[in-house]
mmCIF file with all atom_site columns, C-alpha atoms in Angstrom:
data_model
loop_
_atom_site.group_PDB
_atom_site.id
_atom_site.type_symbol
_atom_site.label_atom_id
_atom_site.label_alt_id
_atom_site.label_comp_id
_atom_site.label_asym_id
_atom_site.label_entity_id
_atom_site.label_seq_id
_atom_site.pdbx_PDB_ins_code
_atom_site.Cartn_x
_atom_site.Cartn_y
_atom_site.Cartn_z
_atom_site.occupancy
_atom_site.B_iso_or_equiv
_atom_site.pdbx_formal_charge
_atom_site.auth_seq_id
_atom_site.auth_comp_id
_atom_site.auth_asym_id
_atom_site.auth_atom_id
_atom_site.pdbx_PDB_model_num
ATOM 1   C CA . MET A 1 1   ? -5.285  -4.863  16.902  1.00 0.00 ? 1   MET A CA 1
ATOM 2   C CA . ALA A 1 2   ? -7.416  -1.851  17.912  1.00 0.00 ? 2   ALA A CA 1
ATOM 3   C CA . LEU A 1 3   ? -4.331  0.372   18.098  1.00 0.00 ? 3   LEU A CA 1
ATOM 4   C CA . ASN A 1 4   ? -3.313  -0.734  14.597  1.00 0.00 ? 4   ASN A CA 1
ATOM 5   C CA . ALA A 1 5   ? -6.812  0.054   13.279  1.00 0.00 ? 5   ALA A CA 1
ATOM 6   C CA . ILE A 1 6   ? -6.699  3.521   14.866  1.00 0.00 ? 6   ILE A CA 1
ATOM 7   C CA . ALA A 1 7   ? -3.236  4.184   13.416  1.00 0.00 ? 7   ALA A CA 1
ATOM 8   C CA . ASN A 1 8   ? -4.409  3.136   9.948   1.00 0.00 ? 8   ASN A CA 1
ATOM 9   C CA . LEU A 1 9   ? -7.516  5.309   10.214  1.00 0.00 ? 9   LEU A CA 1
ATOM 10  C CA . PHE A 1 10  ? -5.280  8.257   11.068  1.00 0.00 ? 10  PHE A CA 1
ATOM 11  C CA . VAL A 1 11  ? -2.698  7.629   8.327   1.00 0.00 ? 11  VAL A CA 1
ATOM 12  C CA . LEU A 1 12  ? -5.144  6.708   5.560   1.00 0.00 ? 12  LEU A CA 1
ATOM 13  C CA . GLY A 1 13  ? -7.990  9.076   6.424   1.00 0.00 ? 13  GLY A CA 1
ATOM 14  C CA . ILE A 1 14  ? -7.275  11.889  8.851   1.00 0.00 ? 14  ILE A CA 1
ATOM 15  C CA . PHE A 1 15  ? -3.663  12.624  7.790   1.00 0.00 ? 15  PHE A CA 1
ATOM 16  C CA . PRO A 1 16  ? -4.668  13.359  4.142   1.00 0.00 ? 16  PRO A CA 1
ATOM 17  C CA . TRP A 1 17  ? -7.448  15.673  5.334   1.00 0.00 ? 17  TRP A CA 1
ATOM 18  C CA . MET A 1 18  ? -4.966  17.499  7.600   1.00 0.00 ? 18  MET A CA 1
ATOM 19  C CA . LEU A 1 19  ? -2.371  17.836  4.825   1.00 0.00 ? 19  LEU A CA 1
ATOM 20  C CA . SER A 1 20  ? -4.972  19.104  2.393   1.00 0.00 ? 20  SER A CA 1
ATOM 21  C CA . SER A 1 21  ? -5.837  21.945  4.758   1.00 0.00 ? 21  SER A CA 1
ATOM 22  C CA . LEU A 1 22  ? -2.283  23.340  4.541   1.00 0.00 ? 22  LEU A CA 1
ATOM 23  C CA . ALA A 1 23  ? -2.897  24.928  1.140   1.00 0.00 ? 23  ALA A CA 1
ATOM 24  C CA . MET A 1 24  ? -5.583  25.759  -1.370  1.00 0.00 ? 24  MET A CA 1
ATOM 25  C CA . ARG A 1 25  ? -7.998  22.993  -2.324  1.00 0.00 ? 25  ARG A CA 1
ATOM 26  C CA . HIS A 1 26  ? -8.194  23.131  -6.113  1.00 0.00 ? 26  HIS A CA 1
ATOM 27  C CA . GLY A 1 27  ? -11.657 22.553  -7.535  1.00 0.00 ? 27  GLY A CA 1
ATOM 28  C CA . TRP A 1 28  ? -13.515 23.195  -4.297  1.00 0.00 ? 28  TRP A CA 1
ATOM 29  C CA . ARG A 1 29  ? -16.209 25.886  -4.242  1.00 0.00 ? 29  ARG A CA 1
ATOM 30  C CA . GLU A 1 30  ? -17.928 27.141  -1.120  1.00 0.00 ? 30  GLU A CA 1
ATOM 31  C CA . GLY A 1 31  ? -16.374 24.366  0.950   1.00 0.00 ? 31  GLY A CA 1
ATOM 32  C CA . ARG A 1 32  ? -17.580 21.592  -1.366  1.00 0.00 ? 32  ARG A CA 1
ATOM 33  C CA . PRO A 1 33  ? -15.725 19.376  -3.861  1.00 0.00 ? 33  PRO A CA 1
ATOM 34  C CA . SER A 1 34  ? -16.451 19.691  -7.572  1.00 0.00 ? 34  SER A CA 1
ATOM 35  C CA . GLY A 1 35  ? -17.356 16.753  -9.787  1.00 0.00 ? 35  GLY A CA 1
ATOM 36  C CA . TRP A 1 36  ? -13.774 16.008  -10.728 1.00 0.00 ? 36  TRP A CA 1
ATOM 37  C CA . ASN A 1 37  ? -12.754 16.120  -7.069  1.00 0.00 ? 37  ASN A CA 1
ATOM 38  C CA . LEU A 1 38  ? -15.416 13.508  -6.330  1.00 0.00 ? 38  LEU A CA 1
ATOM 39  C CA . ALA A 1 39  ? -13.727 11.221  -8.877  1.00 0.00 ? 39  ALA A CA 1
ATOM 40  C CA . GLY A 1 40  ? -10.945 10.823  -6.285  1.00 0.00 ? 40  GLY A CA 1
ATOM 41  C CA . ILE A 1 41  ? -13.259 8.617   -4.239  1.00 0.00 ? 41  ILE A CA 1
ATOM 42  C CA . VAL A 1 42  ? -12.833 5.841   -6.859  1.00 0.00 ? 42  VAL A CA 1
ATOM 43  C CA . PRO A 1 43  ? -9.102  5.227   -6.185  1.00 0.00 ? 43  PRO A CA 1
ATOM 44  C CA . VAL A 1 44  ? -9.693  5.688   -2.445  1.00 0.00 ? 44  VAL A CA 1
ATOM 45  C CA . ALA A 1 45  ? -12.341 2.944   -2.475  1.00 0.00 ? 45  ALA A CA 1
ATOM 46  C CA . ALA A 1 46  ? -10.217 0.720   -4.738  1.00 0.00 ? 46  ALA A CA 1
ATOM 47  C CA . GLY A 1 47  ? -7.255  1.163   -2.409  1.00 0.00 ? 47  GLY A CA 1
ATOM 48  C CA . PHE A 1 48  ? -9.258  0.188   0.664   1.00 0.00 ? 48  PHE A CA 1
ATOM 49  C CA . MET A 1 49  ? -10.576 -2.858  -1.188  1.00 0.00 ? 49  MET A CA 1
ATOM 50  C CA . GLY A 1 50  ? -6.988  -3.786  -2.121  1.00 0.00 ? 50  GLY A CA 1
ATOM 51  C CA . ILE A 1 51  ? -5.902  -3.545  1.511   1.00 0.00 ? 51  ILE A CA 1
ATOM 52  C CA . LEU A 1 52  ? -8.838  -5.695  2.631   1.00 0.00 ? 52  LEU A CA 1
ATOM 53  C CA . TRP A 1 53  ? -8.041  -8.288  -0.089  1.00 0.00 ? 53  TRP A CA 1
ATOM 54  C CA . SER A 1 54  ? -4.401  -8.370  1.050   1.00 0.00 ? 54  SER A CA 1
ATOM 55  C CA . LEU A 1 55  ? -5.343  -8.665  4.719   1.00 0.00 ? 55  LEU A CA 1
ATOM 56  C CA . ARG A 1 56  ? -7.744  -11.500 3.889   1.00 0.00 ? 56  ARG A CA 1
ATOM 57  C CA . GLY A 1 57  ? -4.861  -13.380 2.284   1.00 0.00 ? 57  GLY A CA 1
ATOM 58  C CA . HIS A 1 58  ? -2.680  -12.836 5.334   1.00 0.00 ? 58  HIS A CA 1
ATOM 59  C CA . SER A 1 59  ? -5.483  -13.960 7.653   1.00 0.00 ? 59  SER A CA 1
ATOM 60  C CA . MET A 1 60  ? -5.932  -17.160 5.654   1.00 0.00 ? 60  MET A CA 1
ATOM 61  C CA . ALA A 1 61  ? -2.183  -17.846 5.542   1.00 0.00 ? 61  ALA A CA 1
ATOM 62  C CA . ALA A 1 62  ? -1.772  -17.201 9.268   1.00 0.00 ? 62  ALA A CA 1
ATOM 63  C CA . PRO A 1 63  ? -4.968  -18.447 10.940  1.00 0.00 ? 63  PRO A CA 1
ATOM 64  C CA . ARG A 1 64  ? -3.642  -17.668 14.433  1.00 0.00 ? 64  ARG A CA 1
ATOM 65  C CA . GLY A 1 65  ? -3.095  -14.074 13.484  1.00 0.00 ? 65  GLY A CA 1
ATOM 66  C CA . TRP A 1 66  ? -0.856  -12.102 11.208  1.00 0.00 ? 66  TRP A CA 1
ATOM 67  C CA . THR A 1 67  ? 2.426   -11.511 12.988  1.00 0.00 ? 67  THR A CA 1
ATOM 68  C CA . ILE A 1 68  ? 5.647   -10.057 11.695  1.00 0.00 ? 68  ILE A CA 1
ATOM 69  C CA . GLU A 1 69  ? 8.931   -11.340 13.024  1.00 0.00 ? 69  GLU A CA 1
ATOM 70  C CA . ALA A 1 70  ? 12.219  -9.459  13.175  1.00 0.00 ? 70  ALA A CA 1
ATOM 71  C CA . THR A 1 71  ? 15.029  -10.739 10.958  1.00 0.00 ? 71  THR A CA 1
ATOM 72  C CA . PRO A 1 72  ? 18.530  -9.292  10.514  1.00 0.00 ? 72  PRO A CA 1
ATOM 73  C CA . HIS A 1 73  ? 17.273  -7.507  7.393   1.00 0.00 ? 73  HIS A CA 1
ATOM 74  C CA . TYR A 1 74  ? 13.728  -6.422  8.168   1.00 0.00 ? 74  TYR A CA 1
ATOM 75  C CA . PRO A 1 75  ? 10.611  -7.756  9.873   1.00 0.00 ? 75  PRO A CA 1
ATOM 76  C CA . THR A 1 76  ? 9.124   -10.489 7.689   1.00 0.00 ? 76  THR A CA 1
ATOM 77  C CA . PRO A 1 77  ? 6.158   -12.814 8.103   1.00 0.00 ? 77  PRO A CA 1
ATOM 78  C CA . ALA A 1 78  ? 6.631   -16.501 8.849   1.00 0.00 ? 78  ALA A CA 1
ATOM 79  C CA . TYR A 1 79  ? 5.075   -17.474 5.486   1.00 0.00 ? 79  TYR A CA 1
ATOM 80  C CA . LEU A 1 80  ? 5.456   -16.487 1.840   1.00 0.00 ? 80  LEU A CA 1
ATOM 81  C CA . LEU A 1 81  ? 2.133   -15.295 0.443   1.00 0.00 ? 81  LEU A CA 1
ATOM 82  C CA . VAL A 1 82  ? 1.896   -15.670 -3.344  1.00 0.00 ? 82  VAL A CA 1
ATOM 83  C CA . SER A 1 83  ? -1.864  -15.830 -3.939  1.00 0.00 ? 83  SER A CA 1
ATOM 84  C CA . GLY A 1 84  ? -4.658  -13.264 -4.033  1.00 0.00 ? 84  GLY A CA 1
ATOM 85  C CA . PRO A 1 85  ? -3.309  -9.808  -4.866  1.00 0.00 ? 85  PRO A CA 1
ATOM 86  C CA . TYR A 1 86  ? 0.223   -11.141 -4.328  1.00 0.00 ? 86  TYR A CA 1
ATOM 87  C CA . GLN A 1 87  ? -0.013  -12.993 -7.628  1.00 0.00 ? 87  GLN A CA 1
ATOM 88  C CA . TYR A 1 88  ? -0.147  -9.634  -9.436  1.00 0.00 ? 88  TYR A CA 1
ATOM 89  C CA . SER A 1 89  ? 2.234   -7.620  -7.275  1.00 0.00 ? 89  SER A CA 1
ATOM 90  C CA . ARG A 1 90  ? 4.885   -8.335  -4.684  1.00 0.00 ? 90  ARG A CA 1
ATOM 91  C CA . ASN A 1 91  ? 3.696   -5.172  -2.908  1.00 0.00 ? 91  ASN A CA 1
ATOM 92  C CA . PRO A 1 92  ? -0.097  -4.914  -3.183  1.00 0.00 ? 92  PRO A CA 1
ATOM 93  C CA . ILE A 1 93  ? -0.479  -3.058  0.106   1.00 0.00 ? 93  ILE A CA 1
ATOM 94  C CA . TYR A 1 94  ? 1.880   -0.306  -1.094  1.00 0.00 ? 94  TYR A CA 1
ATOM 95  C CA . ILE A 1 95  ? -0.098  -0.130  -4.354  1.00 0.00 ? 95  ILE A CA 1
ATOM 96  C CA . ALA A 1 96  ? -3.355  0.135   -2.393  1.00 0.00 ? 96  ALA A CA 1
ATOM 97  C CA . GLU A 1 97  ? -1.973  2.817   -0.082  1.00 0.00 ? 97  GLU A CA 1
ATOM 98  C CA . GLY A 1 98  ? -0.674  4.748   -3.099  1.00 0.00 ? 98  GLY A CA 1
ATOM 99  C CA . ALA A 1 99  ? -4.133  4.592   -4.695  1.00 0.00 ? 99  ALA A CA 1
ATOM 100 C CA . ILE A 1 100 ? -5.726  5.846   -1.478  1.00 0.00 ? 100 ILE A CA 1
ATOM 101 C CA . PHE A 1 101 ? -3.329  8.785   -1.164  1.00 0.00 ? 101 PHE A CA 1
ATOM 102 C CA . LEU A 1 102 ? -3.594  9.641   -4.860  1.00 0.00 ? 102 LEU A CA 1
ATOM 103 C CA . GLY A 1 103 ? -7.379  9.518   -4.556  1.00 0.00 ? 103 GLY A CA 1
ATOM 104 C CA . TRP A 1 104 ? -7.332  11.844  -1.563  1.00 0.00 ? 104 TRP A CA 1
ATOM 105 C CA . SER A 1 105 ? -5.044  14.196  -3.543  1.00 0.00 ? 105 SER A CA 1
ATOM 106 C CA . ILE A 1 106 ? -7.676  14.354  -6.272  1.00 0.00 ? 106 ILE A CA 1
ATOM 107 C CA . PHE A 1 107 ? -10.606 14.574  -3.870  1.00 0.00 ? 107 PHE A CA 1
ATOM 108 C CA . TYR A 1 108 ? -9.088  17.413  -1.872  1.00 0.00 ? 108 TYR A CA 1
ATOM 109 C CA . GLY A 1 109 ? -7.476  19.024  -4.927  1.00 0.00 ? 109 GLY A CA 1
ATOM 110 C CA . SER A 1 110 ? -4.319  19.162  -2.829  1.00 0.00 ? 110 SER A CA 1
ATOM 111 C CA . LEU A 1 111 ? -0.910  19.725  -4.355  1.00 0.00 ? 111 LEU A CA 1
ATOM 112 C CA . VAL A 1 112 ? 0.587   19.258  -0.877  1.00 0.00 ? 112 VAL A CA 1
ATOM 113 C CA . MET A 1 113 ? -0.932  15.782  -0.674  1.00 0.00 ? 113 MET A CA 1
ATOM 114 C CA . LEU A 1 114 ? 0.238   15.001  -4.207  1.00 0.00 ? 114 LEU A CA 1
ATOM 115 C CA . GLY A 1 115 ? 3.774   16.014  -3.181  1.00 0.00 ? 115 GLY A CA 1
ATOM 116 C CA . VAL A 1 116 ? 3.617   13.613  -0.237  1.00 0.00 ? 116 VAL A CA 1
ATOM 117 C CA . VAL A 1 117 ? 2.443   10.817  -2.563  1.00 0.00 ? 117 VAL A CA 1
ATOM 118 C CA . LEU A 1 118 ? 5.362   11.444  -4.915  1.00 0.00 ? 118 LEU A CA 1
ATOM 119 C CA . ALA A 1 119 ? 7.878   11.646  -2.053  1.00 0.00 ? 119 ALA A CA 1
ATOM 120 C CA . ALA A 1 120 ? 6.585   8.381   -0.600  1.00 0.00 ? 120 ALA A CA 1
ATOM 121 C CA . ALA A 1 121 ? 6.901   6.692   -3.999  1.00 0.00 ? 121 ALA A CA 1
ATOM 122 C CA . VAL A 1 122 ? 10.488  7.897   -4.365  1.00 0.00 ? 122 VAL A CA 1
ATOM 123 C CA . ILE A 1 123 ? 11.324  6.474   -0.928  1.00 0.00 ? 123 ILE A CA 1
ATOM 124 C CA . ALA A 1 124 ? 9.322   3.228   -1.094  1.00 0.00 ? 124 ALA A CA 1
ATOM 125 C CA . GLY A 1 125 ? 10.476  2.014   -4.513  1.00 0.00 ? 125 GLY A CA 1
ATOM 126 C CA . PRO A 1 126 ? 14.259  2.247   -4.238  1.00 0.00 ? 126 PRO A CA 1
ATOM 127 C CA . VAL A 1 127 ? 14.686  2.148   -0.433  1.00 0.00 ? 127 VAL A CA 1
ATOM 128 C CA . ILE A 1 128 ? 11.959  0.373   1.545   1.00 0.00 ? 128 ILE A CA 1
ATOM 129 C CA . VAL A 1 129 ? 10.923  -2.381  -0.887  1.00 0.00 ? 129 VAL A CA 1
ATOM 130 C CA . PRO A 1 130 ? 14.466  -3.651  -1.577  1.00 0.00 ? 130 PRO A CA 1
ATOM 131 C CA . ARG A 1 131 ? 15.139  -3.743  2.164   1.00 0.00 ? 131 ARG A CA 1
ATOM 132 C CA . GLU A 1 132 ? 11.996  -5.782  2.792   1.00 0.00 ? 132 GLU A CA 1
ATOM 133 C CA . GLU A 1 133 ? 12.819  -8.109  -0.090  1.00 0.00 ? 133 GLU A CA 1
ATOM 134 C CA . ARG A 1 134 ? 16.297  -8.809  1.308   1.00 0.00 ? 134 ARG A CA 1
ATOM 135 C CA . GLY A 1 135 ? 14.583  -10.042 4.482   1.00 0.00 ? 135 GLY A CA 1
ATOM 136 C CA . LEU A 1 136 ? 12.175  -12.211 2.495   1.00 0.00 ? 136 LEU A CA 1
ATOM 137 C CA . GLU A 1 137 ? 15.010  -13.660 0.422   1.00 0.00 ? 137 GLU A CA 1
ATOM 138 C CA . ALA A 1 138 ? 17.037  -14.403 3.550   1.00 0.00 ? 138 ALA A CA 1
ATOM 139 C CA . ARG A 1 139 ? 14.059  -16.190 5.104   1.00 0.00 ? 139 ARG A CA 1
ATOM 140 C CA . PHE A 1 140 ? 12.593  -18.032 2.101   1.00 0.00 ? 140 PHE A CA 1
ATOM 141 C CA . GLY A 1 141 ? 15.616  -18.438 -0.207  1.00 0.00 ? 141 GLY A CA 1
ATOM 142 C CA . GLU A 1 142 ? 14.883  -20.027 -3.581  1.00 0.00 ? 142 GLU A CA 1
ATOM 143 C CA . SER A 1 143 ? 11.102  -19.869 -3.085  1.00 0.00 ? 143 SER A CA 1
ATOM 144 C CA . PHE A 1 144 ? 11.243  -16.087 -2.819  1.00 0.00 ? 144 PHE A CA 1
ATOM 145 C CA . ARG A 1 145 ? 13.745  -15.767 -5.680  1.00 0.00 ? 145 ARG A CA 1
ATOM 146 C CA . GLU A 1 146 ? 11.345  -17.696 -7.942  1.00 0.00 ? 146 GLU A CA 1
ATOM 147 C CA . TYR A 1 147 ? 8.428   -15.560 -6.790  1.00 0.00 ? 147 TYR A CA 1
ATOM 148 C CA . LYS A 1 148 ? 10.500  -12.429 -7.397  1.00 0.00 ? 148 LYS A CA 1
ATOM 149 C CA . ARG A 1 149 ? 11.447  -13.656 -10.875 1.00 0.00 ? 149 ARG A CA 1
ATOM 150 C CA . THR A 1 150 ? 7.827   -14.316 -11.887 1.00 0.00 ? 150 THR A CA 1
ATOM 151 C CA . THR A 1 151 ? 5.890   -11.539 -10.122 1.00 0.00 ? 151 THR A CA 1
ATOM 152 C CA . PRO A 1 152 ? 6.282   -7.815  -10.799 1.00 0.00 ? 152 PRO A CA 1
ATOM 153 C CA . MET A 1 153 ? 7.397   -5.545  -7.974  1.00 0.00 ? 153 MET A CA 1
ATOM 154 C CA . PHE A 1 154 ? 4.363   -3.311  -8.308  1.00 0.00 ? 154 PHE A CA 1
ATOM 155 C CA . LEU A 1 155 ? 1.811   -4.176  -10.994 1.00 0.00 ? 155 LEU A CA 1
ATOM 156 C CA . GLY A 1 156 ? 1.558   -6.443  -14.004 1.00 0.00 ? 156 GLY A CA 1
ATOM 157 C CA . ARG A 1 157 ? 1.098   -9.971  -15.176 1.00 0.00 ? 157 ARG A CA 1
ATOM 158 C CA . ARG A 1 158 ? 3.033   -12.920 -13.819 1.00 0.00 ? 158 ARG A CA 1
ATOM 159 C CA . ARG A 1 159 ? 5.939   -14.022 -15.952 1.00 0.00 ? 159 ARG A CA 1
ATOM 160 C CA . ARG A 1 160 ? 6.710   -17.642 -16.688 1.00 0.00 ? 160 ARG A CA 1
#
């Protein structure tokens, strides 16, 4: 658990700072962010809240700890979570991470960071998410197909 927390701190906090130092920080003056750069803190905070909301749901669904099991398609959890943020998105953690990285791009005024955000979106949407969903469909069958039919992949309202 501690190793996972350290890895997340690096990926969601230190990595964006490091990337932003590779090129000019737009909007920064004398080593300080401008007002519009500070607006990037809003999506960063919202993203962290989204991750915490998602993790709370996983903790409640798996009281003995959130574990991921390997399947022939992809590691999937032993339960299908459809409440909390999962009622609005099949991928709320990806949405939250995207908000965090976009927020850091704004905060640091970093085009390099923005490029990484866009590259990650191009990879996650058509490659990673479908692979994960094949594993969920193989494990949960009709329950997942119904969830997939009624819940948007990224954001939106549930469909009937």
